mmCIF file of C-alpha atoms in Angstrom:
data_model
loop_
_atom_site.group_PDB
_atom_site.id
_atom_site.type_symbol
_atom_site.label_atom_id
_atom_site.label_comp_id
_atom_site.label_asym_id
_atom_site.label_seq_id
_atom_site.Cartn_x
_atom_site.Cartn_y
_atom_site.Cartn_z
ATOM 1 C CA MET A 114 0.000 0.000 0.000
ATOM 2 C CA SER A 115 1.533 3.267 -1.049
ATOM 3 C CA LYS A 116 0.235 6.746 -0.392
ATOM 4 C CA THR A 117 2.389 8.084 -3.188
ATOM 5 C CA LEU A 118 1.333 8.363 -6.800
ATOM 6 C CA ASN A 119 3.576 8.609 -9.839
ATOM 7 C CA ILE A 120 2.710 10.987 -12.656
ATOM 8 C CA GLY A 121 5.390 10.393 -15.235
ATOM 9 C CA GLU A 122 8.637 10.806 -13.346
ATOM 10 C CA THR A 123 7.117 12.909 -10.581
ATOM 11 C CA ILE A 124 6.246 11.213 -7.300
ATOM 12 C CA LEU A 125 3.274 12.823 -5.588
ATOM 13 C CA GLN A 126 3.270 12.413 -1.826
ATOM 14 C CA SER A 127 -0.506 12.178 -1.512
ATOM 15 C CA ARG A 128 -3.523 11.152 -3.558
ATOM 16 C CA LEU A 129 -5.407 14.256 -2.522
ATOM 17 C CA PHE A 130 -5.265 16.984 -5.167
ATOM 18 C CA LEU A 131 -6.357 20.296 -3.673
ATOM 19 C CA GLY A 132 -7.739 23.374 -5.396
ATOM 20 C CA THR A 133 -6.690 26.798 -4.173
ATOM 21 C CA ALA A 134 -9.775 28.892 -4.993
ATOM 22 C CA GLY A 135 -12.584 30.303 -2.909
ATOM 23 C CA TYR A 136 -11.071 30.183 0.578
ATOM 24 C CA PRO A 137 -12.284 32.793 3.046
ATOM 25 C CA SER A 138 -8.744 34.182 3.410
ATOM 26 C CA PRO A 139 -5.142 33.533 2.374
ATOM 27 C CA ASP A 140 -4.547 32.225 5.906
ATOM 28 C CA ALA A 141 -7.358 29.688 5.517
ATOM 29 C CA LEU A 142 -5.825 28.516 2.257
ATOM 30 C CA GLN A 143 -2.415 28.183 3.850
ATOM 31 C CA GLN A 144 -3.753 26.266 6.874
ATOM 32 C CA SER A 145 -5.777 23.948 4.644
ATOM 33 C CA ILE A 146 -2.713 23.068 2.592
ATOM 34 C CA GLU A 147 -0.748 22.421 5.767
ATOM 35 C CA LYS A 148 -3.458 20.124 7.093
ATOM 36 C CA ALA A 149 -4.171 18.274 3.825
ATOM 37 C CA GLN A 150 -0.546 17.827 2.732
ATOM 38 C CA PRO A 151 -1.863 17.382 -0.827
ATOM 39 C CA GLY A 152 0.025 15.675 -3.624
ATOM 40 C CA LEU A 153 -0.550 18.636 -5.896
ATOM 41 C CA LEU A 154 -2.212 22.013 -5.930
ATOM 42 C CA THR A 155 -4.337 23.319 -8.755
ATOM 43 C CA VAL A 156 -3.833 26.905 -9.850
ATOM 44 C CA SER A 157 -5.111 29.154 -12.575
ATOM 45 C CA LEU A 158 -4.246 32.228 -14.620
ATOM 46 C CA ARG A 159 -5.959 35.575 -14.591
ATOM 47 C CA ARG A 160 -5.240 38.953 -16.091
ATOM 48 C CA GLU A 161 -2.517 40.772 -14.211
ATOM 49 C CA SER A 162 -2.422 44.470 -13.471
ATOM 50 C CA LYS A 163 -0.021 46.845 -11.778
ATOM 51 C CA ALA A 164 -1.506 45.841 -8.430
ATOM 52 C CA GLY A 165 0.247 42.498 -8.849
ATOM 53 C CA LYS A 166 -2.363 40.364 -7.044
ATOM 54 C CA GLY A 167 -1.126 37.196 -8.673
ATOM 55 C CA GLN A 168 2.353 37.630 -7.257
ATOM 56 C CA ASP A 169 1.076 37.596 -3.653
ATOM 57 C CA PHE A 170 -0.849 34.399 -4.295
ATOM 58 C CA TRP A 171 2.147 32.743 -5.891
ATOM 59 C CA ASN A 172 4.339 33.639 -2.934
ATOM 60 C CA ILE A 173 2.014 31.595 -0.711
ATOM 61 C CA ILE A 174 1.929 28.600 -3.048
ATOM 62 C CA LYS A 175 5.597 28.340 -3.916
ATOM 63 C CA GLY A 176 6.547 28.144 -0.237
ATOM 64 C CA PHE A 177 4.961 24.700 0.015
ATOM 65 C CA ASN A 178 7.151 23.145 -2.670
ATOM 66 C CA ILE A 179 4.210 21.011 -3.839
ATOM 67 C CA PRO A 180 3.790 20.336 -7.590
ATOM 68 C CA VAL A 181 1.203 22.591 -9.223
ATOM 69 C CA LEU A 182 -1.346 21.695 -11.865
ATOM 70 C CA PRO A 183 -2.477 24.768 -13.791
ATOM 71 C CA ASN A 184 -5.949 24.750 -15.285
ATOM 72 C CA THR A 185 -7.713 26.317 -18.240
ATOM 73 C CA ALA A 186 -10.800 27.169 -16.182
ATOM 74 C CA GLY A 187 -13.348 29.334 -17.922
ATOM 75 C CA CYS A 188 -12.305 28.377 -21.453
ATOM 76 C CA HIS A 189 -15.104 27.564 -23.902
ATOM 77 C CA ALA A 190 -13.085 27.241 -27.117
ATOM 78 C CA VAL A 191 -10.250 24.969 -28.188
ATOM 79 C CA GLU A 192 -7.821 27.669 -29.324
ATOM 80 C CA GLU A 193 -8.450 29.727 -26.181
ATOM 81 C CA ALA A 194 -7.660 26.673 -24.050
ATOM 82 C CA ILE A 195 -4.495 25.919 -26.009
ATOM 83 C CA THR A 196 -3.114 29.453 -25.659
ATOM 84 C CA THR A 197 -4.011 29.402 -21.951
ATOM 85 C CA ALA A 198 -2.155 26.094 -21.569
ATOM 86 C CA GLU A 199 0.889 27.555 -23.296
ATOM 87 C CA MET A 200 0.794 30.601 -21.034
ATOM 88 C CA ALA A 201 0.526 28.307 -18.007
ATOM 89 C CA ARG A 202 3.562 26.340 -19.162
ATOM 90 C CA GLU A 203 5.490 29.583 -19.580
ATOM 91 C CA ILE A 204 4.648 30.758 -16.063
ATOM 92 C CA PHE A 205 4.734 27.565 -14.027
ATOM 93 C CA GLU A 206 7.419 25.768 -16.019
ATOM 94 C CA THR A 207 5.409 22.539 -16.135
ATOM 95 C CA ASN A 208 3.971 20.624 -19.062
ATOM 96 C CA TRP A 209 1.032 19.507 -16.922
ATOM 97 C CA ILE A 210 -2.312 21.063 -17.752
ATOM 98 C CA LYS A 211 -5.759 20.459 -16.326
ATOM 99 C CA LEU A 212 -7.768 20.939 -19.479
ATOM 100 C CA GLU A 213 -11.192 22.426 -18.910
ATOM 101 C CA ILE A 214 -13.378 23.323 -21.857
ATOM 102 C CA ILE A 215 -16.851 24.141 -20.674
ATOM 103 C CA GLY A 216 -19.754 23.105 -22.881
ATOM 104 C CA ASP A 217 -22.713 24.130 -20.734
ATOM 105 C CA ASP A 218 -22.784 27.124 -18.437
ATOM 106 C CA TYR A 219 -25.534 25.853 -16.136
ATOM 107 C CA THR A 220 -23.907 22.550 -15.192
ATOM 108 C CA LEU A 221 -20.332 23.499 -16.210
ATOM 109 C CA GLN A 222 -20.355 20.198 -18.077
ATOM 110 C CA PRO A 223 -17.175 19.800 -20.109
ATOM 111 C CA ASP A 224 -17.497 19.861 -23.905
ATOM 112 C CA PRO A 225 -16.363 16.365 -24.993
ATOM 113 C CA TYR A 226 -15.753 17.326 -28.634
ATOM 114 C CA GLY A 227 -13.650 20.368 -27.823
ATOM 115 C CA LEU A 228 -11.855 18.403 -25.118
ATOM 116 C CA LEU A 229 -10.835 15.671 -27.524
ATOM 117 C CA GLU A 230 -9.602 18.126 -30.156
ATOM 118 C CA ALA A 231 -7.671 20.239 -27.645
ATOM 119 C CA THR A 232 -6.169 17.182 -25.933
ATOM 120 C CA LYS A 233 -4.833 15.932 -29.253
ATOM 121 C CA LYS A 234 -3.261 19.299 -30.065
ATOM 122 C CA LEU A 235 -1.772 19.738 -26.600
ATOM 123 C CA ILE A 236 -0.259 16.241 -26.553
ATOM 124 C CA ALA A 237 1.350 17.092 -29.904
ATOM 125 C CA LYS A 238 2.819 20.184 -28.248
ATOM 126 C CA GLY A 239 4.346 18.074 -25.458
ATOM 127 C CA PHE A 240 1.784 18.558 -22.701
ATOM 128 C CA GLU A 241 0.715 15.956 -20.137
ATOM 129 C CA VAL A 242 -3.020 16.551 -20.281
ATOM 130 C CA PHE A 243 -5.277 16.039 -17.254
ATOM 131 C CA PRO A 244 -8.664 16.321 -18.985
ATOM 132 C CA TYR A 245 -11.643 17.379 -16.915
ATOM 133 C CA MET A 246 -14.272 15.180 -18.543
ATOM 134 C CA THR A 247 -17.642 13.523 -18.137
ATOM 135 C CA ASP A 248 -17.745 9.862 -17.144
ATOM 136 C CA ASP A 249 -18.510 8.819 -20.740
ATOM 137 C CA LEU A 250 -16.826 5.534 -21.647
ATOM 138 C CA VAL A 251 -16.598 6.258 -25.381
ATOM 139 C CA LEU A 252 -14.982 9.625 -24.761
ATOM 140 C CA ALA A 253 -12.438 7.913 -22.506
ATOM 141 C CA GLU A 254 -11.672 5.382 -25.252
ATOM 142 C CA LYS A 255 -11.122 8.156 -27.773
ATOM 143 C CA LEU A 256 -8.862 10.022 -25.349
ATOM 144 C CA ALA A 257 -6.893 6.824 -24.758
ATOM 145 C CA ASN A 258 -6.534 6.347 -28.517
ATOM 146 C CA ILE A 259 -4.829 9.729 -28.904
ATOM 147 C CA GLY A 260 -2.360 8.983 -26.123
ATOM 148 C CA CYS A 261 -3.967 10.558 -23.063
ATOM 149 C CA ASN A 262 -2.600 8.906 -19.895
ATOM 150 C CA ILE A 263 -4.852 10.502 -17.306
ATOM 151 C CA PHE A 264 -8.633 10.812 -17.063
ATOM 152 C CA MET A 265 -10.397 13.140 -14.664
ATOM 153 C CA PRO A 266 -14.127 12.381 -14.829
ATOM 154 C CA TRP A 267 -16.517 14.484 -12.820
ATOM 155 C CA GLY A 268 -18.340 13.040 -9.840
ATOM 156 C CA ALA A 269 -21.019 15.706 -10.134
ATOM 157 C CA PRO A 270 -21.100 19.330 -11.377
ATOM 158 C CA ILE A 271 -18.303 21.573 -10.103
ATOM 159 C CA GLY A 272 -18.991 22.990 -6.665
ATOM 160 C CA SER A 273 -22.271 21.074 -6.247
ATOM 161 C CA GLY A 274 -21.069 18.848 -3.399
ATOM 162 C CA ARG A 275 -23.450 16.125 -4.589
ATOM 163 C CA GLY A 276 -20.897 13.324 -4.470
ATOM 164 C CA LEU A 277 -20.958 10.641 -7.141
ATOM 165 C CA ASN A 278 -23.923 11.034 -9.497
ATOM 166 C CA ASN A 279 -23.069 7.890 -11.425
ATOM 167 C CA PRO A 280 -20.898 5.414 -9.510
ATOM 168 C CA TYR A 281 -21.649 2.755 -12.125
ATOM 169 C CA ALA A 282 -20.019 4.790 -14.912
ATOM 170 C CA LEU A 283 -17.028 5.656 -12.738
ATOM 171 C CA LYS A 284 -16.522 2.022 -11.776
ATOM 172 C CA LEU A 285 -16.782 1.014 -15.425
ATOM 173 C CA LEU A 286 -14.000 3.459 -16.334
ATOM 174 C CA ARG A 287 -11.795 1.952 -13.638
ATOM 175 C CA ASP A 288 -12.512 -1.574 -14.851
ATOM 176 C CA ARG A 289 -11.932 -0.739 -18.504
ATOM 177 C CA PHE A 290 -8.788 1.329 -18.007
ATOM 178 C CA PRO A 291 -6.795 -0.422 -15.283
ATOM 179 C CA ASP A 292 -3.535 1.145 -16.456
ATOM 180 C CA LYS A 293 -4.658 4.764 -16.751
ATOM 181 C CA THR A 294 -4.383 7.269 -13.938
ATOM 182 C CA LEU A 295 -7.969 8.006 -12.897
ATOM 183 C CA VAL A 296 -8.917 10.956 -10.739
ATOM 184 C CA VAL A 297 -12.407 12.065 -9.794
ATOM 185 C CA ASP A 298 -12.523 15.805 -10.238
ATOM 186 C CA ALA A 299 -15.482 17.889 -9.122
ATOM 187 C CA GLY A 300 -18.717 17.393 -7.268
ATOM 188 C CA ILE A 301 -17.244 15.989 -4.064
ATOM 189 C CA GLY A 302 -18.953 17.280 -0.917
ATOM 190 C CA ALA A 303 -18.046 15.062 2.025
ATOM 191 C CA PRO A 304 -15.007 12.976 2.924
ATOM 192 C CA SER A 305 -17.161 9.844 2.542
ATOM 193 C CA HIS A 306 -17.569 10.690 -1.178
ATOM 194 C CA ALA A 307 -13.798 10.819 -1.570
ATOM 195 C CA GLY A 308 -13.429 7.567 0.340
ATOM 196 C CA GLN A 309 -15.959 5.936 -1.997
ATOM 197 C CA VAL A 310 -13.909 7.069 -5.002
ATOM 198 C CA MET A 311 -10.734 5.589 -3.580
ATOM 199 C CA GLU A 312 -12.456 2.343 -2.591
ATOM 200 C CA MET A 313 -13.332 1.941 -6.294
ATOM 201 C CA GLY A 314 -9.622 1.904 -7.040
ATOM 202 C CA TYR A 315 -9.263 5.445 -8.323
ATOM 203 C CA ASP A 316 -5.789 6.887 -8.125
ATOM 204 C CA ALA A 317 -6.671 10.248 -6.618
ATOM 205 C CA VAL A 318 -9.398 12.785 -5.858
ATOM 206 C CA LEU A 319 -9.325 16.447 -6.833
ATOM 207 C CA LEU A 320 -11.414 18.728 -4.681
ATOM 208 C CA ASN A 321 -11.690 22.396 -3.877
ATOM 209 C CA THR A 322 -15.101 23.749 -2.867
ATOM 210 C CA ALA A 323 -15.744 21.015 -0.292
ATOM 211 C CA VAL A 324 -12.734 22.290 1.647
ATOM 212 C CA ALA A 325 -12.749 25.999 0.782
ATOM 213 C CA LYS A 326 -16.422 26.510 1.689
ATOM 214 C CA ALA A 327 -16.470 24.255 4.758
ATOM 215 C CA GLY A 328 -17.178 25.810 8.149
ATOM 216 C CA ASP A 329 -13.559 25.140 9.079
ATOM 217 C CA PRO A 330 -11.574 24.618 5.860
ATOM 218 C CA ALA A 331 -8.385 23.388 7.530
ATOM 219 C CA GLN A 332 -10.228 20.823 9.650
ATOM 220 C CA MET A 333 -12.131 19.629 6.590
ATOM 221 C CA ALA A 334 -8.880 19.368 4.633
ATOM 222 C CA GLY A 335 -7.552 17.042 7.322
ATOM 223 C CA ALA A 336 -10.736 14.969 7.241
ATOM 224 C CA PHE A 337 -10.471 14.534 3.467
ATOM 225 C CA ALA A 338 -6.832 13.509 3.734
ATOM 226 C CA LYS A 339 -7.735 10.742 6.202
ATOM 227 C CA SER A 340 -10.677 9.547 4.112
ATOM 228 C CA ILE A 341 -8.631 9.390 0.913
ATOM 229 C CA ASP A 342 -5.859 7.471 2.660
ATOM 230 C CA ALA A 343 -8.378 5.090 4.232
ATOM 231 C CA GLY A 344 -10.207 4.517 0.956
ATOM 232 C CA HIS A 345 -6.981 3.760 -0.889
ATOM 233 C CA GLU A 346 -5.752 1.486 1.871
ATOM 234 C CA ALA A 347 -9.078 -0.390 1.846
ATOM 235 C CA TYR A 348 -8.960 -0.835 -1.929
ATOM 236 C CA THR A 349 -5.464 -2.259 -1.877
ATOM 237 C CA ALA A 350 -6.410 -4.524 1.051
ATOM 238 C CA GLY A 351 -9.183 -6.098 -1.065
ATOM 239 C CA ILE A 352 -12.775 -5.270 -0.165
ATOM 240 C CA ILE A 353 -15.128 -8.246 0.148
ATOM 241 C CA THR A 354 -17.795 -8.821 -2.496
ATOM 242 C CA PRO A 355 -21.310 -7.957 -1.269
ATOM 243 C CA GLN A 356 -23.736 -10.907 -1.040
ATOM 244 C CA GLU A 357 -27.496 -11.182 -0.721
ATOM 245 C CA ARG A 358 -27.618 -13.652 2.179
ATOM 246 C CA ALA A 359 -26.128 -13.577 5.637
ATOM 247 C CA SER A 360 -22.957 -15.433 6.467
ATOM 248 C CA ALA A 361 -22.200 -15.925 10.166
ATOM 249 C CA SER A 362 -18.877 -14.452 11.123
ATOM 250 C CA THR A 363 -18.650 -16.472 14.359
ATOM 251 C CA PRO A 364 -18.026 -20.217 13.800
ATOM 252 C CA LEU A 365 -20.933 -22.286 15.119
ATOM 253 C CA ILE A 366 -19.288 -25.702 15.314
ATOM 254 C CA ASP A 367 -18.649 -26.718 18.922
ATOM 255 C CA LYS A 368 -20.629 -23.858 20.331
ATOM 256 C CA PRO A 369 -22.458 -24.921 23.530
ATOM 257 C CA PHE A 370 -25.764 -26.695 22.956
ATOM 258 C CA TRP A 371 -24.795 -27.179 19.245
ATOM 259 C CA HIS A 372 -27.023 -29.787 17.553
ATOM 260 C CA GLN A 373 -25.499 -30.470 14.183
ATOM 261 C CA GLU A 374 -28.487 -32.526 12.968
ATOM 262 C CA GLN A 375 -30.806 -29.559 13.461
ATOM 263 C CA HIS A 376 -28.696 -27.340 11.288
ATOM 264 C CA GLN A 377 -28.386 -29.899 8.538
ATOM 265 C CA LYS A 378 -32.136 -29.930 7.816
ATOM 266 C CA MET B 19 -1.694 54.192 -31.075
ATOM 267 C CA LYS B 20 -4.579 52.316 -29.506
ATOM 268 C CA ILE B 21 -4.206 48.716 -28.397
ATOM 269 C CA THR B 22 -6.363 46.370 -26.346
ATOM 270 C CA LEU B 23 -4.633 45.480 -23.108
ATOM 271 C CA ASN B 24 -6.308 42.742 -21.076
ATOM 272 C CA GLY B 25 -9.589 43.479 -22.818
ATOM 273 C CA GLN B 26 -9.487 47.242 -22.252
ATOM 274 C CA PRO B 27 -8.588 49.879 -24.900
ATOM 275 C CA LYS B 28 -5.458 51.800 -24.012
ATOM 276 C CA ASN B 29 -3.305 54.434 -25.756
ATOM 277 C CA PHE B 30 0.456 54.160 -26.070
ATOM 278 C CA GLU B 31 2.965 56.270 -27.917
ATOM 279 C CA ALA B 32 4.510 54.537 -30.926
ATOM 280 C CA PRO B 33 6.960 53.065 -31.659
ATOM 281 C CA LEU B 34 7.209 50.478 -28.966
ATOM 282 C CA ASN B 35 7.733 46.794 -28.442
ATOM 283 C CA LEU B 36 6.162 44.351 -26.017
ATOM 284 C CA TYR B 37 8.900 44.876 -23.444
ATOM 285 C CA ASP B 38 8.165 48.643 -23.451
ATOM 286 C CA ILE B 39 4.515 47.965 -22.667
ATOM 287 C CA LEU B 40 5.387 45.634 -19.799
ATOM 288 C CA ALA B 41 7.801 48.257 -18.453
ATOM 289 C CA GLN B 42 5.126 50.971 -18.602
ATOM 290 C CA GLU B 43 2.735 48.617 -16.800
ATOM 291 C CA GLU B 44 5.398 47.964 -14.140
ATOM 292 C CA LEU B 45 5.347 44.229 -14.798
ATOM 293 C CA ILE B 46 8.982 43.550 -15.627
ATOM 294 C CA GLY B 47 10.360 40.825 -13.367
ATOM 295 C CA MET B 48 6.885 39.680 -12.337
ATOM 296 C CA MET B 49 5.727 36.097 -12.764
ATOM 297 C CA ILE B 50 3.639 36.627 -15.878
ATOM 298 C CA ALA B 51 2.958 35.236 -19.326
ATOM 299 C CA VAL B 52 1.996 37.328 -22.330
ATOM 300 C CA ALA B 53 -0.034 36.637 -25.462
ATOM 301 C CA HIS B 54 0.126 38.934 -28.469
ATOM 302 C CA ASN B 55 -2.887 38.682 -30.796
ATOM 303 C CA GLY B 56 -3.729 35.294 -29.306
ATOM 304 C CA ASN B 57 -0.229 33.815 -29.495
ATOM 305 C CA LEU B 58 2.030 33.130 -26.528
ATOM 306 C CA ILE B 59 5.213 35.176 -26.602
ATOM 307 C CA PRO B 60 8.115 33.475 -24.783
ATOM 308 C CA LYS B 61 9.866 35.575 -22.130
ATOM 309 C CA GLY B 62 13.007 36.054 -24.157
ATOM 310 C CA ASP B 63 11.166 37.454 -27.176
ATOM 311 C CA TYR B 64 9.467 40.517 -25.689
ATOM 312 C CA THR B 65 11.820 43.015 -27.309
ATOM 313 C CA GLN B 66 11.346 41.349 -30.703
ATOM 314 C CA ILE B 67 7.593 41.944 -30.827
ATOM 315 C CA PHE B 68 6.736 45.345 -32.270
ATOM 316 C CA ILE B 69 3.291 46.593 -31.466
ATOM 317 C CA LYS B 70 0.913 47.924 -34.089
ATOM 318 C CA ASN B 71 -2.266 49.937 -33.791
ATOM 319 C CA GLY B 72 -5.181 47.580 -32.973
ATOM 320 C CA ASP B 73 -3.071 44.796 -31.486
ATOM 321 C CA ALA B 74 -4.430 42.811 -28.544
ATOM 322 C CA ILE B 75 -2.248 41.897 -25.592
ATOM 323 C CA GLU B 76 -3.131 39.616 -22.715
ATOM 324 C CA ILE B 77 -0.975 39.546 -19.607
ATOM 325 C CA VAL B 78 -1.676 36.858 -17.021
ATOM 326 C CA ALA B 79 -0.308 35.846 -13.634
ATOM 327 C CA PRO B 80 -0.882 32.948 -11.230
ATOM 328 C CA MET B 81 -4.254 32.982 -9.512
ATOM 329 C CA GLN B 82 -6.314 30.708 -7.310
ATOM 330 C CA GLY B 83 -7.859 27.822 -9.224
ATOM 331 C CA GLY B 84 -9.693 24.562 -8.723
#
């Protein structure tokens, strides 16, 4: 059982991937990172002005010496996402990109067609693409065919906290792609949701809102870290297969007043 | 000369290159990336990019993200 996770040649020290947005204060963000000890931190890009807001944020993040995964949040078009990815690579000096191309503004559902096209172009440009995707099996197959190593299906819409809308589809992805790195990204609300993901054999969980908007973000970050570790440990230990009928855990043979003939009827 | 800087129209005196704009915006040495008319410009090329009337420049920095 290993808590670490390899992405290419990088060894991540935890299977919790933590977003950095929406915390009540920079201190809350900092304390949450300290408590979660995440394997990576997701970051974004926004327009910079003379005020230099982005520099203050980066000073907090770089102090942790945790790998960062930049995203293309807010992109709706392929070319926009590609230029954003290139700008992220320039700034963060990483070829990792969390590719988000939004197809529907109400649910923030990713656009599978744009995602596929952009993934292909970014892989050709040398990126390691972490695609934020639906749990669609055919989309995953097409991504695999163009050389994508990592899938990040949603559990539920971003920020909804609903947990896993379709555990069947997520389990199917795990079963069909045993060698891919699978991460549930988005929709997680409670640590039990994250534990459920890891018990399915997923490699990691990416979450943000569930921690950032919790009553006590740092405490919640710690709770998620424990749940993700426990879920992964349980998966590697081998969870029993559920059955319809009862099966006594205490042996009955030689119990006092045992009448074998009665039980053989 | 009018250009669009981070989505807003802004006047600059010609001639100038991308580095000049970043200097006027006090962004030299900051952790930023720059796109000129939708194309990323690598850090080392700022002085090679000459700005024309109507050009669009996007300057971005690290921000919180999920």
